[in-house]
mmCIF file of C-alpha atoms in Angstrom:
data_model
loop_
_atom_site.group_PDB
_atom_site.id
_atom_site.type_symbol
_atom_site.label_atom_id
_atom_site.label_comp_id
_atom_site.label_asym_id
_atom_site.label_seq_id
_atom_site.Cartn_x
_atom_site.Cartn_y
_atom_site.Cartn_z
ATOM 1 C CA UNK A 150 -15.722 -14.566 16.458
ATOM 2 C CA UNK A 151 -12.900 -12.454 16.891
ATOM 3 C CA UNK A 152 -12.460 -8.934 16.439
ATOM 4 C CA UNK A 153 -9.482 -6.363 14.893
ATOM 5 C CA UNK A 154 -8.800 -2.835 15.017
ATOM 6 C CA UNK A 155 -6.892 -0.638 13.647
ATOM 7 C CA UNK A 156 -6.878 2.931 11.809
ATOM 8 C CA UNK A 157 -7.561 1.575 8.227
ATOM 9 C CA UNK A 158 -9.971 -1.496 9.063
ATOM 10 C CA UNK A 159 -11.590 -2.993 11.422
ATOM 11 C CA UNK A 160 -12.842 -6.834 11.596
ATOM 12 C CA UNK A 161 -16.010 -7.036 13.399
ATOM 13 C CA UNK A 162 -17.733 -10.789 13.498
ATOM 14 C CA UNK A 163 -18.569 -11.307 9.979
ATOM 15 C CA UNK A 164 -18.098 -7.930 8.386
ATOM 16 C CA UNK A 165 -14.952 -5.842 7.673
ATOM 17 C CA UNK A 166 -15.110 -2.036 7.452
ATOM 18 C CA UNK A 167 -12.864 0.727 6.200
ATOM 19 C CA UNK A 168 -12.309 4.280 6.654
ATOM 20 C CA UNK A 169 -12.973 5.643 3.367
ATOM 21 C CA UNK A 170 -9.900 7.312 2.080
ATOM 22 C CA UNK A 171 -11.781 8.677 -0.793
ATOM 23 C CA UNK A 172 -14.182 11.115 1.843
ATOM 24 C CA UNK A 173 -10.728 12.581 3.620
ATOM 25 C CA UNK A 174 -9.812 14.632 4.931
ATOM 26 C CA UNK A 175 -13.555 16.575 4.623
ATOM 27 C CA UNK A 176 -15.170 13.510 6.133
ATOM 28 C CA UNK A 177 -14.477 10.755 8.088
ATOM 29 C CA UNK A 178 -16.997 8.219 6.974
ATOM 30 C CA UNK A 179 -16.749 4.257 7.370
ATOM 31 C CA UNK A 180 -17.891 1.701 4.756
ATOM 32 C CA UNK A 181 -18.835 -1.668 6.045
ATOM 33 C CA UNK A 182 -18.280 -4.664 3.833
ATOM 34 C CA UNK A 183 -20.107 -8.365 4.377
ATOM 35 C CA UNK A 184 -19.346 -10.459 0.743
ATOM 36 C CA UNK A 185 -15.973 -10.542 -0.644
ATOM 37 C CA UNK A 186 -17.415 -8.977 -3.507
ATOM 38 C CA UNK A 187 -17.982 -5.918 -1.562
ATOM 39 C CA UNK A 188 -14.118 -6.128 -0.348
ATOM 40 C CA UNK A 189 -13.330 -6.200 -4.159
ATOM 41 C CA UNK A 190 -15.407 -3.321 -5.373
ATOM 42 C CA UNK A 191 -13.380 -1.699 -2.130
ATOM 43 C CA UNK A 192 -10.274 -2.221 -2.898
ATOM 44 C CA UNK A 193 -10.723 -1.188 -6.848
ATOM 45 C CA UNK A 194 -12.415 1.784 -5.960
ATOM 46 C CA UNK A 195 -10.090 2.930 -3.403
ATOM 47 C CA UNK A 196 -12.189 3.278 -0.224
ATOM 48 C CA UNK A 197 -9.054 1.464 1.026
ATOM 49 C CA UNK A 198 -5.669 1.704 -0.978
ATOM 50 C CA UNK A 199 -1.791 1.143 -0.487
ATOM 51 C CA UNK A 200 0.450 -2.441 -1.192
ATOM 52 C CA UNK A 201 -0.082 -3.405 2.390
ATOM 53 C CA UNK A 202 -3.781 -2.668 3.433
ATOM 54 C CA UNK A 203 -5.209 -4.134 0.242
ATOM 55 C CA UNK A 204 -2.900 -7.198 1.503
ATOM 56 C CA UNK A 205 -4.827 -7.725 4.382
ATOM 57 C CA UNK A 206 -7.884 -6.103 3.187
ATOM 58 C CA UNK A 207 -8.119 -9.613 0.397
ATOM 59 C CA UNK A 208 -7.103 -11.536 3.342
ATOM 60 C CA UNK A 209 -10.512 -10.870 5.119
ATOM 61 C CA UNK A 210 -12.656 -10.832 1.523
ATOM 62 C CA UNK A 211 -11.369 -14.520 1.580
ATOM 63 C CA UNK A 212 -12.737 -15.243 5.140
ATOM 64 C CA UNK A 213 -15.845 -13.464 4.225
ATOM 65 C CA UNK A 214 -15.570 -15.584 0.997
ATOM 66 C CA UNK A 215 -15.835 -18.593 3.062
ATOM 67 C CA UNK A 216 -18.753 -17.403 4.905
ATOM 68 C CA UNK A 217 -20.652 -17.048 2.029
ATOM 69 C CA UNK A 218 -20.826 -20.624 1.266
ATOM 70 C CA UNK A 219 -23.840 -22.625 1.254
ATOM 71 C CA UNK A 220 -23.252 -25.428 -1.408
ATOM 72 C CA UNK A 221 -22.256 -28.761 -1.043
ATOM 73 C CA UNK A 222 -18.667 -29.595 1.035
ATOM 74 C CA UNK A 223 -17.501 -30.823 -1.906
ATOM 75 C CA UNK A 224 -17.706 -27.963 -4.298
ATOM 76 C CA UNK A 225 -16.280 -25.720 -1.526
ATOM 77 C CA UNK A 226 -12.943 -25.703 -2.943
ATOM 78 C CA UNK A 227 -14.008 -23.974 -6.314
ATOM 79 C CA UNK A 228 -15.730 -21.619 -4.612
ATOM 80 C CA UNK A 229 -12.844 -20.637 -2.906
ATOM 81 C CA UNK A 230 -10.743 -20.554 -5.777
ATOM 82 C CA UNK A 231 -13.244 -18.404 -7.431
ATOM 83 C CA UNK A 232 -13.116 -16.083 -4.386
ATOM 84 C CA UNK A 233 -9.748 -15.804 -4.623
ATOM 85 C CA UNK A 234 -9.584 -14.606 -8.634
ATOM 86 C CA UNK A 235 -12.331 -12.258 -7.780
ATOM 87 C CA UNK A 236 -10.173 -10.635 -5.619
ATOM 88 C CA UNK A 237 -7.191 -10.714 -7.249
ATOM 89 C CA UNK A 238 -8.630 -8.893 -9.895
ATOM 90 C CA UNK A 239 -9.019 -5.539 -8.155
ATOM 91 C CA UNK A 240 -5.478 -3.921 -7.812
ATOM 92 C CA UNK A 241 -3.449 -5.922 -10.421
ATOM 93 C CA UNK A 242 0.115 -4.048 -9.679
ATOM 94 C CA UNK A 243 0.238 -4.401 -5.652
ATOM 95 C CA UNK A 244 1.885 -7.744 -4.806
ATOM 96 C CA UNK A 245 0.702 -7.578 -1.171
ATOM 97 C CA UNK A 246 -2.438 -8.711 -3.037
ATOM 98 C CA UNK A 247 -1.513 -11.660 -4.556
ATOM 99 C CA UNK A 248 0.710 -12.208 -1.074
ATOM 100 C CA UNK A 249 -1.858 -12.161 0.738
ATOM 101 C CA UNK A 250 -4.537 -14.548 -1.125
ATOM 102 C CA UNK A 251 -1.748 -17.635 -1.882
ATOM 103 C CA UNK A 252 -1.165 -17.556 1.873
ATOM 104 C CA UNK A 253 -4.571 -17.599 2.534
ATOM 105 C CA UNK A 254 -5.179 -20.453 -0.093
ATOM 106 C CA UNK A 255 -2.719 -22.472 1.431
ATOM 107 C CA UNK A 256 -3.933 -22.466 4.762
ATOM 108 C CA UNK A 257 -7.257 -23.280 2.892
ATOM 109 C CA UNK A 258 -5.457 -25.939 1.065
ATOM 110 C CA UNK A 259 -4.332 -27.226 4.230
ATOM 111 C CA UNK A 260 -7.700 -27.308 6.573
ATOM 112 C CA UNK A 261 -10.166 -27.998 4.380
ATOM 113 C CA UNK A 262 -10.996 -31.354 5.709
ATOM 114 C CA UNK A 263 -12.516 -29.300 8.995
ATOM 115 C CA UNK A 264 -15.856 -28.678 9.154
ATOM 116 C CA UNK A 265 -17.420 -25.042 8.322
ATOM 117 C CA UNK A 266 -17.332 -23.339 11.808
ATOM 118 C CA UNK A 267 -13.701 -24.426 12.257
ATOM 119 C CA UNK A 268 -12.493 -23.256 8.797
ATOM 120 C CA UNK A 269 -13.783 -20.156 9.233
ATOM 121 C CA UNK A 270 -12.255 -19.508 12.410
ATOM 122 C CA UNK A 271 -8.796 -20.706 11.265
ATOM 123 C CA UNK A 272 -9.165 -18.320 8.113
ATOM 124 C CA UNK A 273 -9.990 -15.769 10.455
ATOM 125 C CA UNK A 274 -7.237 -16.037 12.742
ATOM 126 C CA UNK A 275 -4.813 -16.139 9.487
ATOM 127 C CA UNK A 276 -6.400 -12.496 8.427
ATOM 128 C CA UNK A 277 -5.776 -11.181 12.036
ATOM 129 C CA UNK A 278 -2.129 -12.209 11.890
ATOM 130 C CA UNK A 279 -1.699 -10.700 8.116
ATOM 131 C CA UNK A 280 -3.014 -7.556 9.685
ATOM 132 C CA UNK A 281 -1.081 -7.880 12.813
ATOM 133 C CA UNK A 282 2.558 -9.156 11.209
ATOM 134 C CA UNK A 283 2.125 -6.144 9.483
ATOM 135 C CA UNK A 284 2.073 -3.472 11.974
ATOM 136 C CA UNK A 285 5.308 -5.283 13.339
ATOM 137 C CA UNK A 286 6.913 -4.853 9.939
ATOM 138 C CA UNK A 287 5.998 -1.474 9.810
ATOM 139 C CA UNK A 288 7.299 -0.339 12.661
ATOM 140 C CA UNK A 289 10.718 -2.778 11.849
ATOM 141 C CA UNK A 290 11.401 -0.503 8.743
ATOM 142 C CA UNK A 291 10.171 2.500 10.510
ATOM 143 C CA UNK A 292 13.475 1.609 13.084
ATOM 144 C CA UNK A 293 15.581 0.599 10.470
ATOM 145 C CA UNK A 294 14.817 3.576 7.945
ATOM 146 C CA UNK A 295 15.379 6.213 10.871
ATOM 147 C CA UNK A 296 18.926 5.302 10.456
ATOM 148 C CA UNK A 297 19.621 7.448 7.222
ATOM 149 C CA UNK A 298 17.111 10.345 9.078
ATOM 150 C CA UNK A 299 19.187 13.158 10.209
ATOM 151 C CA UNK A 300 18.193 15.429 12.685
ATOM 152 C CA UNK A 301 16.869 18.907 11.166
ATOM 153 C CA UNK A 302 16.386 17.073 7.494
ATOM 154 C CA UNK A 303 13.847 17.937 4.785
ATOM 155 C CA UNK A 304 12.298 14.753 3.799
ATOM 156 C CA UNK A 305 10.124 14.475 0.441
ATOM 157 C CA UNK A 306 7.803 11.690 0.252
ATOM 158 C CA UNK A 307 4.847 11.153 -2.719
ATOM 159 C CA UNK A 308 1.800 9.398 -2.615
ATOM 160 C CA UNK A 309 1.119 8.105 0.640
ATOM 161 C CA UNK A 310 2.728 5.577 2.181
ATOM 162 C CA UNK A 311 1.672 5.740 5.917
ATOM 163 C CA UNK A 312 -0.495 4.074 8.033
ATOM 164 C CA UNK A 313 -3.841 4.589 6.005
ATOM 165 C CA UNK A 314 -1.786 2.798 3.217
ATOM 166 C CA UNK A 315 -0.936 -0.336 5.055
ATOM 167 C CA UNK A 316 -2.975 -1.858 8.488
ATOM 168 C CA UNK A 317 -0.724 0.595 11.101
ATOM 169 C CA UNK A 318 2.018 2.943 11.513
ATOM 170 C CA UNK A 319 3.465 3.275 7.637
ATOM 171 C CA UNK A 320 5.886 2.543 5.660
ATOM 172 C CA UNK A 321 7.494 5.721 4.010
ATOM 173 C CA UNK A 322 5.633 7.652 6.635
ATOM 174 C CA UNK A 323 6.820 4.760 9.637
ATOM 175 C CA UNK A 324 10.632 6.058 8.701
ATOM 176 C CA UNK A 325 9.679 9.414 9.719
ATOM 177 C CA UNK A 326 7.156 8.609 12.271
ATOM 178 C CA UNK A 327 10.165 6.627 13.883
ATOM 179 C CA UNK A 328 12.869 9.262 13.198
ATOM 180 C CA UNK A 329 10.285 11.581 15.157
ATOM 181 C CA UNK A 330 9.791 9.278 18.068
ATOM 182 C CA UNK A 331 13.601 9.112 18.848
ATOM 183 C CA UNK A 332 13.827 12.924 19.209
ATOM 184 C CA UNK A 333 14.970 13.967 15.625
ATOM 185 C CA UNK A 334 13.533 16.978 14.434
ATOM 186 C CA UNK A 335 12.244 16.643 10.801
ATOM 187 C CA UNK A 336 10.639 18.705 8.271
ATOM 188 C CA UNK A 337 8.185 16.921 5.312
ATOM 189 C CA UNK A 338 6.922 18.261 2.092
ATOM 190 C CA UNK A 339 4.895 16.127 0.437
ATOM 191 C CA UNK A 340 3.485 16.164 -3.109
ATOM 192 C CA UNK A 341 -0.028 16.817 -3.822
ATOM 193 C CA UNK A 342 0.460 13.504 -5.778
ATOM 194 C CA UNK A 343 -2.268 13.792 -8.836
ATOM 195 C CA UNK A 344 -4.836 12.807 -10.050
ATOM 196 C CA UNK A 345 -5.859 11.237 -6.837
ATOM 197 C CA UNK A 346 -4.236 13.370 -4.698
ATOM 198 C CA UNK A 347 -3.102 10.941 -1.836
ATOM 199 C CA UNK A 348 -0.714 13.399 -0.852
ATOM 200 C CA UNK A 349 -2.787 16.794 -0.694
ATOM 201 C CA UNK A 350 -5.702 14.369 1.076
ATOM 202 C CA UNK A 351 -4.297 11.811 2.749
ATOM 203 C CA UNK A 352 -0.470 12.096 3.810
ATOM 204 C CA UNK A 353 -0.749 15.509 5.111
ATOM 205 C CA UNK A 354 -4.208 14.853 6.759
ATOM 206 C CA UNK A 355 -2.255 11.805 8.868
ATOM 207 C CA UNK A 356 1.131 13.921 9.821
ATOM 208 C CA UNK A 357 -0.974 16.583 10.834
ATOM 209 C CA UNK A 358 -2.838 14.729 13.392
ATOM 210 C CA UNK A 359 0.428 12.962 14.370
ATOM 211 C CA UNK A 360 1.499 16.672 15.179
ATOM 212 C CA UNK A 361 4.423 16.485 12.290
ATOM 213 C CA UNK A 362 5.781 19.469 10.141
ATOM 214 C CA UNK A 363 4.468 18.940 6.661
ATOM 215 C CA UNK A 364 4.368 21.127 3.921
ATOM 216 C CA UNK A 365 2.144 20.476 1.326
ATOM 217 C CA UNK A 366 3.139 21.553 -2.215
ATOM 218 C CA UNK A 367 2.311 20.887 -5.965
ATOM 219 C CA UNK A 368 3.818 17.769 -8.237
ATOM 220 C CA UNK A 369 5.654 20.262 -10.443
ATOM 221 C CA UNK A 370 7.480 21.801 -7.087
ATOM 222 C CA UNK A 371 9.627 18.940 -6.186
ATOM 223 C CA UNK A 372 12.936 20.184 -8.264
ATOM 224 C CA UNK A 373 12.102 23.400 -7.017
ATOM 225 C CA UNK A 374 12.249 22.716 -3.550
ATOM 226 C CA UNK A 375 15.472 20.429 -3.807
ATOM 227 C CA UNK A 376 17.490 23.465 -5.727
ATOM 228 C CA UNK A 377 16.217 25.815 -2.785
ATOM 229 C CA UNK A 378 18.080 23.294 -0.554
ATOM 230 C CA UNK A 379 14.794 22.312 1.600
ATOM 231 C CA UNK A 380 15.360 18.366 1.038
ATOM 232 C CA UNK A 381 17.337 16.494 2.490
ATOM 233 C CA UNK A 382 16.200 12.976 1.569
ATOM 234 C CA UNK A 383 13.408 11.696 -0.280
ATOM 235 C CA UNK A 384 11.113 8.226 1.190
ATOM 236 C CA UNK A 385 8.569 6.866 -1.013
ATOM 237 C CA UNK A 386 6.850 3.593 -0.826
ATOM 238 C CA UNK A 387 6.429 0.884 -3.143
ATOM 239 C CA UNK A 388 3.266 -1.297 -4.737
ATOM 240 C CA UNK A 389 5.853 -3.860 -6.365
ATOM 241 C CA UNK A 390 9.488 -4.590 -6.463
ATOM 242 C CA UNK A 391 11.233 -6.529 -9.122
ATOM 243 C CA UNK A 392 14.073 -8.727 -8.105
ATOM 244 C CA UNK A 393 16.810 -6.313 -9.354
ATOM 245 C CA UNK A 394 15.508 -3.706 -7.840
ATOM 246 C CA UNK A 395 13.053 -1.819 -9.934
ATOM 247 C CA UNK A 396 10.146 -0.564 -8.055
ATOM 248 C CA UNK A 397 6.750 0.442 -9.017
ATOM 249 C CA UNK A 398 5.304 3.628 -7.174
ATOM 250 C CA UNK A 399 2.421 6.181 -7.540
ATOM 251 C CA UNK A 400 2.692 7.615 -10.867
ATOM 252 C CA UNK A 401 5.452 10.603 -10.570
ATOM 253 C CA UNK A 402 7.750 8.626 -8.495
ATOM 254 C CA UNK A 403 10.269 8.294 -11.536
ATOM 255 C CA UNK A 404 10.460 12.082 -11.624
ATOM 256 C CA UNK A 405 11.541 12.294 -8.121
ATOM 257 C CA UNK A 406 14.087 10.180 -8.463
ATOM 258 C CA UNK A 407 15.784 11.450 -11.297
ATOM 259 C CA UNK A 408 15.222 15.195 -9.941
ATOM 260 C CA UNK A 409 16.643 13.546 -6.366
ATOM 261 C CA UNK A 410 19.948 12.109 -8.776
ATOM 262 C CA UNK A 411 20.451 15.418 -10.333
ATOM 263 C CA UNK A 412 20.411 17.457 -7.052
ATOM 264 C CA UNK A 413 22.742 14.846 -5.364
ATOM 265 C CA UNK A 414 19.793 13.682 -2.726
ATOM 266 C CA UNK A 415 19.507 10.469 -1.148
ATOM 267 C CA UNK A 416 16.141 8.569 -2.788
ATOM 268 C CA UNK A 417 15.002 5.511 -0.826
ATOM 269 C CA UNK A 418 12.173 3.307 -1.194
ATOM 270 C CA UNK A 419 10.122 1.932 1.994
ATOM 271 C CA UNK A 420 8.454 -1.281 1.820
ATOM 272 C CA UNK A 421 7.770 -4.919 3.274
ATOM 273 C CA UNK A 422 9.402 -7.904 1.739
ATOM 274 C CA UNK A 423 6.273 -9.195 0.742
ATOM 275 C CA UNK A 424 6.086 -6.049 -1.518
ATOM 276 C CA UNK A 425 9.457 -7.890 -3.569
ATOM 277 C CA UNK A 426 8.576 -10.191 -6.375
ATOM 278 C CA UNK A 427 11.390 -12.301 -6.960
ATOM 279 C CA UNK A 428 9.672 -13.689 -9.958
ATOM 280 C CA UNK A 429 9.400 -10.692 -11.478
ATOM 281 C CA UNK A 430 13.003 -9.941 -13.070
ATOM 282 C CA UNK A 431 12.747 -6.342 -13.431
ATOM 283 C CA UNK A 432 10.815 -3.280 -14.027
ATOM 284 C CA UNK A 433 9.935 -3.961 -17.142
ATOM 285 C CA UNK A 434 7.651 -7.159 -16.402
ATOM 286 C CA UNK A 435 5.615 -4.801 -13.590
ATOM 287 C CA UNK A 436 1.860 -4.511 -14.644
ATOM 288 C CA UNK A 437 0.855 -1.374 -14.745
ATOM 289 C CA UNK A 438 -2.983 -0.427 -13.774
ATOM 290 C CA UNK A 439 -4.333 1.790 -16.154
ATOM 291 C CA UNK A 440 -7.601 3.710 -14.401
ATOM 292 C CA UNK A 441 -10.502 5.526 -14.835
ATOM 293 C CA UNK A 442 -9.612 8.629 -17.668
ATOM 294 C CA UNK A 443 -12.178 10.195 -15.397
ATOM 295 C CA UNK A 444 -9.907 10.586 -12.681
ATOM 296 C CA UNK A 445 -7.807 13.412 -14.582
ATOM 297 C CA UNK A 446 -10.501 14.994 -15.869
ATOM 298 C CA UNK A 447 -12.123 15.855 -12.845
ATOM 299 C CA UNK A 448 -11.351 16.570 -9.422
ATOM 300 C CA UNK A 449 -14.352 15.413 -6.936
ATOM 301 C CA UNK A 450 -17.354 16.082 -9.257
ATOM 302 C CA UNK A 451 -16.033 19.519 -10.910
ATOM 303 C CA UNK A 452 -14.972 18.716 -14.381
ATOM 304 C CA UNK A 453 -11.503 20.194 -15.192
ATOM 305 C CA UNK A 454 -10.983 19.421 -18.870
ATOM 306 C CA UNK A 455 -13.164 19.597 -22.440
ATOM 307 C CA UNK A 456 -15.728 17.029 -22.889
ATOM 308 C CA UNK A 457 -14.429 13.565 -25.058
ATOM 309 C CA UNK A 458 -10.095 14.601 -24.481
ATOM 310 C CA UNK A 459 -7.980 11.913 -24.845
ATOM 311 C CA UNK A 460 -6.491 10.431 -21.653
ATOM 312 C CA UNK A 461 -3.399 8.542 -20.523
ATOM 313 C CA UNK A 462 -3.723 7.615 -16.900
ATOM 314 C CA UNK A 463 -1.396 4.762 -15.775
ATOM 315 C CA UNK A 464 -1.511 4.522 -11.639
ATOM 316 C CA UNK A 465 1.918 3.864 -11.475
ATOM 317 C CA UNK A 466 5.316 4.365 -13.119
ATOM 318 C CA UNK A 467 8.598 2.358 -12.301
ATOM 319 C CA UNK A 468 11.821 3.754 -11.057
ATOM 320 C CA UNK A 469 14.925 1.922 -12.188
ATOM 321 C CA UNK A 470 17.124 0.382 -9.492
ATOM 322 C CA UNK A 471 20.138 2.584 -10.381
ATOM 323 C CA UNK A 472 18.260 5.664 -9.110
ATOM 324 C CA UNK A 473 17.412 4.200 -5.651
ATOM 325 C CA UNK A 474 19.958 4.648 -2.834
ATOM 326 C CA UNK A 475 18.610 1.485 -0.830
ATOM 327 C CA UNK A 476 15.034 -0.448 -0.178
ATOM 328 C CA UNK A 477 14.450 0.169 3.514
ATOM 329 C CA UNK A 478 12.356 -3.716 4.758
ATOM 330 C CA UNK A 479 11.556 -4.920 8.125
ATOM 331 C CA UNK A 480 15.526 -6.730 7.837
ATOM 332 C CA UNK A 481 17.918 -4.098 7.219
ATOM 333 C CA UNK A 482 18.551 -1.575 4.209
ATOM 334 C CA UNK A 483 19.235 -3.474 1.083
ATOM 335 C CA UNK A 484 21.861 -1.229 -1.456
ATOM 336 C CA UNK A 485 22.591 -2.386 -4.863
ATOM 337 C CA UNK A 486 23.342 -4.915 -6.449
ATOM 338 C CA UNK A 487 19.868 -5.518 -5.660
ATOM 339 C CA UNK A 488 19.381 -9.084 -7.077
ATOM 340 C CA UNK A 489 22.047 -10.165 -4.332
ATOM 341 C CA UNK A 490 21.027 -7.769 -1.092
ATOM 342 C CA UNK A 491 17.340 -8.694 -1.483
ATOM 343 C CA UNK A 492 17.770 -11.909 -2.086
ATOM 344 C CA UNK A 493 19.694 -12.601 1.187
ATOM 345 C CA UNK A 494 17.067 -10.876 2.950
ATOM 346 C CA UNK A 495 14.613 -13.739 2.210
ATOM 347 C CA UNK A 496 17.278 -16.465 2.678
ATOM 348 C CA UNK A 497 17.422 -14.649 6.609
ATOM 349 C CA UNK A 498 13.577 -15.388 6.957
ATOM 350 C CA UNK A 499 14.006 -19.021 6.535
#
């Protein structure tokens, strides 16, 4: 069998396993996965998180899927298919997701005539290419984002969009990783991003052991820090893009960019074109995952708020296309009119 590394998972023979981002930065502790069921209860509990990781993270709960089976050949191909809503169940905003599991299914679709040992390798070598392809993107829009990085600039960024949130490198976080690696000095603030807290956890944990400036400061800061002139330029990620435009982000995100409008910043999204949903019109037709109300009402196990409150706790808001200045992708910046720019972009990969 063959074998895959990387900082957010790691395929080892017939098991995957994740860092879990829910024990950072306190504790680096690794969660091992053998049923797709186990990648499932994974990726909807966050031990691994972020449009592109749970991409390839479904991609190997398929092949693990297909390891499971011990029917008859012919009732292989509704076990799959049952493998495949499983998953897709988990995260139900994050394209990658879906992405990832049709491409699977049509290699499936494709090779199931071979016998078991074969099929699994072939699925296997699909996962490892997801994974791969996507470290290559990364790295792409890291390049092509660097472009609108100035040297000395303040750069904003929510959530976290870097290499724990896809297989490698980043995608919000690959712009300034890349900006860095061509000599620019840069200087990042990035929000504490509740209730989850990606940003207080997670992004400044991973610029800090990349040896890159970040400040780490509170949600309600952000308009703060822009009237005090320390930003620059604001880089986000995205779970889902519509085909105008629209773009779904950690919950917030549409703050940002009207407080980046107001101040006269820049506001760009970063993300792969297999975050783009073409069939999805706009904003508007974006499901939104509502979680667990438990999530505001605690942080960790300390409870923060009265017994029985009501809750609202959607995971993600959407930012309308006229706020962002361009979608940074693995082909170029696209600018508005956003139906046309991204649209050429995927006539340019055929």
């Amino acid at each position: 069998m063959a074998r895959f590394k990387s900082i957010t998972l790691e395929w080892s023979d017939d098991r995957v396993i994740f860092i879990d981002q829910r024990r950072l930065p306190v504790e680096e502790v690794y969660v091992e996965c053998r049923t797709h069921e186990e990648v499932y209860s994974a990726i909807k509990d966050m031990v691994v998180r972020g449009a592109p990781a749970i991409g390839a993270s479904a991609a190997f709960g398929y092949v693990l899927g297909a390891m499971e089976f011990d029917k008859k050949p012919e009732e292989l191909a509704e076990h799959m298919e049952a493998v495949k809503n499983r998953l897709a169940e988990s995260r139900p905003t994050a394209v990658n997701l879906f992405w990832a599991l049709e491409r699977m299914e049509r290699l499936f679709a494709g090779l199931s005539s071979l016998n078991p040992e074969e099929l699994i390798k072939a699925l296997e070598r699909e996962a490892i290419v997801i994974s791969r392809e996507d470290i290559l993107t990364n790295r792409s829009i890291g390049k092509n984002g660097s472009a609108v990085v100035r040297d000395g600039d303040g750069i904003l960024t929510h959530c976290n969009a870097g290499a724990l949130a896809t297989v490698d490198y980043g995608t919000a976080l690959g712009v300034i990783r890349s900006a860095v690696e061509m000599g620019k000095r840069v200087r990042v603030y990035a929000d504490e991003t509740r209730p989850y807290l990606q940003g207080a956890r997670l992004t400044s944990w991973e610029l800090m052991k990349s040896c890159i400036d970040v400040t780490l400061i509170c949600d309600n800061m952000a308009g703060w820090v822009m009237k005090k002139g320390y930003v620059n330029l604001v880089v986000v990620g995205a779970d889902r893009i519509a085909a105008n435009g629209d773009s779904a982000n950690k919950i917030g995100t549409y703050s940002l960019a009207i407080l980046a409008q107001n101040h006269g910043i820049p506001f760009y999204i970063a993300a792969p074109l297999s975050t783009v949903d073409l069939s999805c019109s706009d904003g508007e037709k974006i499901p939104i995952e509502e979680r667990s109300h438990r999530e505001i009402t605690h942080i960790g196990e300390s409870q923060i708020a009265p017994d029985g409150v009501k809750c609202y706790n959607p995971a993600f808001d959407v930012t309308p296309w006229n706020l962002i200045t361009g979608i940074i992708t693995e082909k170029g910046i696209a600018r508005p009119p956003y139906d046309v720019s991204l649209a050429k972009m995927f006539e340019s990969t055929h």
